[in-house]
Amino acid sequence: MSTEPRASRPATIADVAARAGVSLATVSRVLNDNPRVDRALAAKVRQAADDLRYSASPLARSLVLGKTNTVAVVVPDLENPTFLGVLRGLSRAAGRDGYHILVADSAESVTEEIALAGTTRRRCDGLVLCAPRMPEDDLRRLLGELQPVVLVNREPGSTDPTGTPVVAADYRAALAELLELLHADGHRELVYLAGASRSASNTRRLAAVRDFGADHPDARVVTLPCGVNFADGYAAAATVADRIAGHVGAGDPEGGQPTAVLAFNDLVAMGLLSGLGERGIRVPADVSVTGFDDIPFARYLSPPLTTAAVPVDELGVQAWHRMADRLGGRTTPGHAVFRPSVERRASTGPAPVATSAGRTSRRRRVAR
Amino acid sequence: MSTEPRASRPATIADVAARAGVSLATVSRVLNDNPRVDRALAAKVRQAADDLRYSASPLARSLVLGKTNTVAVVVPDLENPTFLGVLRGLSRAAGRDGYHILVADSAESVTEEIALAGTTRRRCDGLVLCAPRMPEDDLRRLLGELQPVVLVNREPGSTDPTGTPVVAADYRAALAELLELLHADGHRELVYLAGASRSASNTRRLAAVRDFGADHPDARVVTLPCGVNFADGYAAAATVADRIAGHVGAGDPEGGQPTAVLAFNDLVAMGLLSGLGERGIRVPADVSVTGFDDIPFARYLSPPLTTAAVPVDELGVQAWHRMADRLGGRTTPGHAVFRPSVERRASTGPAPVATSAGRTSRRRRVAR
DNA sequence: CTGTTAGCGCTTTCAC
DNA sequence: GTGAAAGCGCTAACAG
């Protein structure tokens, strides 16, 4: 018969109403700061709520309000510094606006990614999708079903009718700048250590490589499949060292002796630096190396790494702003593209003369 | 009048019921695989659900079922490799069991942390708390209010009546092992580069330092405040170099010339290595260095870093298992403590003879 | 200003 | 086997 809540059950609005001797509606009003409620009554309600350590069930509120104050974030791998940075920036920015983050790690599986996008989206108000490798068809379908969506580092595809906002770093422009920097330093035989071949950011870097080749007939960039981690870069050091020594890869008649290597990212560059060091190859005296991302200690490596600083946290913050706009019914201007700033440090320098001569004469020793 | 859903509104169970010509209850039964429903009817319902691309609102289900299939994870900083690993392991393990993760980054603020623990917990079924620096009083209160809770790398406090499960790495034992390893290599003057002074994992390391001092009267460990990041280690290199050179810190009459430095973690060790390298101090010839955590590329540094491998992902997985047990009403056996395995690599070696002699004679040059 | 009432979308007794 | 109806805890008309 009592209206007191049992100790174990969290207090409900009805408990508060009973204790304050008012109706549910009044309690709701007071707790939602509806101004047109009597001061005295309001005080009484608040007192009752305090006594009962009451706070409204977010679940019930969400159901009736039709909003959860939560957004889902799907990333391929939390270990990846890019997505981690995005998540961090996003989570803090959203937190400041009273929003929560439901995070899902697809473990690099596209199938999982698609499924997670759906299941997480349903319990949230929106979806921030980092899906660099999702096939375009699947992406299009998801964009149709899961709005509001904000895309990070991924284009919606040629014909996207949804006007989905995109927040991205301009990997292409940044790699182009790195290439130009090396070219200006006299490098003519370059190697690009590619990341996951189907990822969006790798594709954009490859476009920069293509452009560069077209713009500079005097130079050549050989693309080598590599990977995205330290270990991948470390492993690539063997191949790179061979090429520097003049032992060109058998299946690659185009390669000369490279004087510069552009790593997919800083992790790869670090691995490369490490493997090169073990082989007595000096950086930048024998070969210049660039990274990508500017992770916190890139500047502290030996030598400090020339790289392109991708503002990952900012990407996350902006992704949130786009999402907040959509949630607020505002329609946001299209894509936000951030141009990474190239940090020129000591891992790059003038092309070594010897190799430069070799290049000029197009001389090439063939592996045997 | 029509029972067809408008295109823009997600289909509800009522829409499905109407289309299949059955009651809501039947639809619910079918979709929840309740066996006692007519095969033919069930098929019809499934068909209707498919046609309407229906799937039940997780929100409404959560409200009525009293569970959200979501757990909250509060971390001080996503950038920290430890918490990141925990989150990753946890998120994947929980995902396999159909659970979602609500993640909150407290930006290292204890106040935020307390608030976030409460607000996130309310929209979830449980809370995984990584709060290495939360004052014990606050923690105790939260443990009382927010159950079920699982603690990561943090003790609940001396008198915890809640029986909260703890998943932790044994930082103390691991640092002790590192200290013994160095002692066995002849090191007698050591430096410990401390992390955040009030954090639980730093406290445990300090305990190991204390034990070591007591067990080895012939050795001495000087603790220097440092930090947890690459930059902190880099900055500490100056002080360490001074001490190695015999310029002991003025306020620290106890310090001799150190032959080994134990960094708080790998990031700090990397920074230290970098700073030491710039000063021409060789590792391990002049000084041995150890890290902590065994982050992915610790083995690739030059020299490869001797460190203690903390199984962070496993911590996350185990945290989830504990949580899953509690959610399933099972009561889990107490604390799960994981002993990091010490990885002996090339950054440590025998104590250099010169300094060893200096130590023996207690000779000390004083800074001026 | 305050209370009554009707849902939000779903599950689950309880009858039939 | 199936349906009607009562809620889960809350908010928002709608009356007074």
Coordinates of N, CA, C and O (backbone and C1' of nucleotides) in Angstrom, one line a residue, chain B residues 13 28 54 56-57 61, chain C residues 9-14:
Chain B
I13 N 5.8 -2.4 -34.4 CA 5.2 -3.8 -34.3 C 3.8 -3.8 -34.7 O 3.2 -4.8 -35.2
S28 N 5.2 -10.2 -31.5 CA 6.2 -10.3 -30.5 C 6.7 -11.7 -30.3 O 7.9 -11.9 -30.3
Y54 N 11.1 -4.3 -40.8 CA 10.9 -4.1 -39.4 C 12.0 -4.7 -38.5 O 12.4 -5.8 -38.8
A56 N 12.6 -4.6 -34.1 CA 12.1 -4.0 -32.9 C 12.9 -2.8 -32.4 O 14.2 -2.9 -32.5
S57 N 12.3 -1.9 -31.8 CA 13.0 -0.7 -31.2 C 13.7 -1.2 -30.0 O 13.1 -1.6 -29.0
R61 N 12.2 -2.1 -26.1 CA 12.5 -3.4 -25.5 C 13.2 -3.2 -24.2 O 12.9 -3.8 -23.2
Chain C
dG9 P 6.4 5.0 -31.6 O5' 6.8 3.5 -31.2 C5' 8.2 3.2 -30.9 C4' 8.3 1.9 -30.2 C3' 7.6 0.7 -31.0 O3' 8.6 -0.3 -31.2 C1' 7.0 0.7 -28.8
dC10 P 8.3 -1.7 -31.8 O5' 8.2 -2.6 -30.5 C5' 9.3 -2.9 -29.8 C4' 9.0 -3.3 -28.4 C3' 8.5 -4.7 -28.3 O3' 9.6 -5.6 -27.9 C1' 7.4 -3.2 -26.8
dT11 P 9.4 -7.2 -28.0 O5' 8.8 -7.5 -26.5 C5' 9.6 -7.3 -25.4 C4' 8.9 -7.6 -24.1 C3' 8.5 -9.1 -24.0 O3' 8.8 -9.4 -22.6 C1' 6.6 -7.7 -23.7
dT12 P 8.9 -10.9 -22.2 O5' 7.5 -11.0 -21.4 C5' 7.3 -10.1 -20.3 C4' 5.9 -10.3 -19.8 C3' 5.4 -11.7 -19.7 O3' 4.7 -11.9 -18.5 C1' 3.8 -10.5 -20.9
dT13 P 5.0 -13.3 -17.7 O5' 3.7 -14.1 -18.1 C5' 2.8 -14.4 -17.1 C4' 1.9 -13.2 -16.6 C3' 0.6 -13.7 -16.2 O3' 0.2 -13.1 -14.9 C1' 0.4 -12.1 -17.9
dC14 P -1.0 -13.8 -14.1 O5' -2.2 -13.7 -15.0 C5' -2.8 -12.4 -15.2 C4' -4.0 -12.5 -16.2 C3' -4.8 -13.7 -16.0 O3' -6.1 -13.3 -15.7 C1' -4.2 -13.5 -18.3

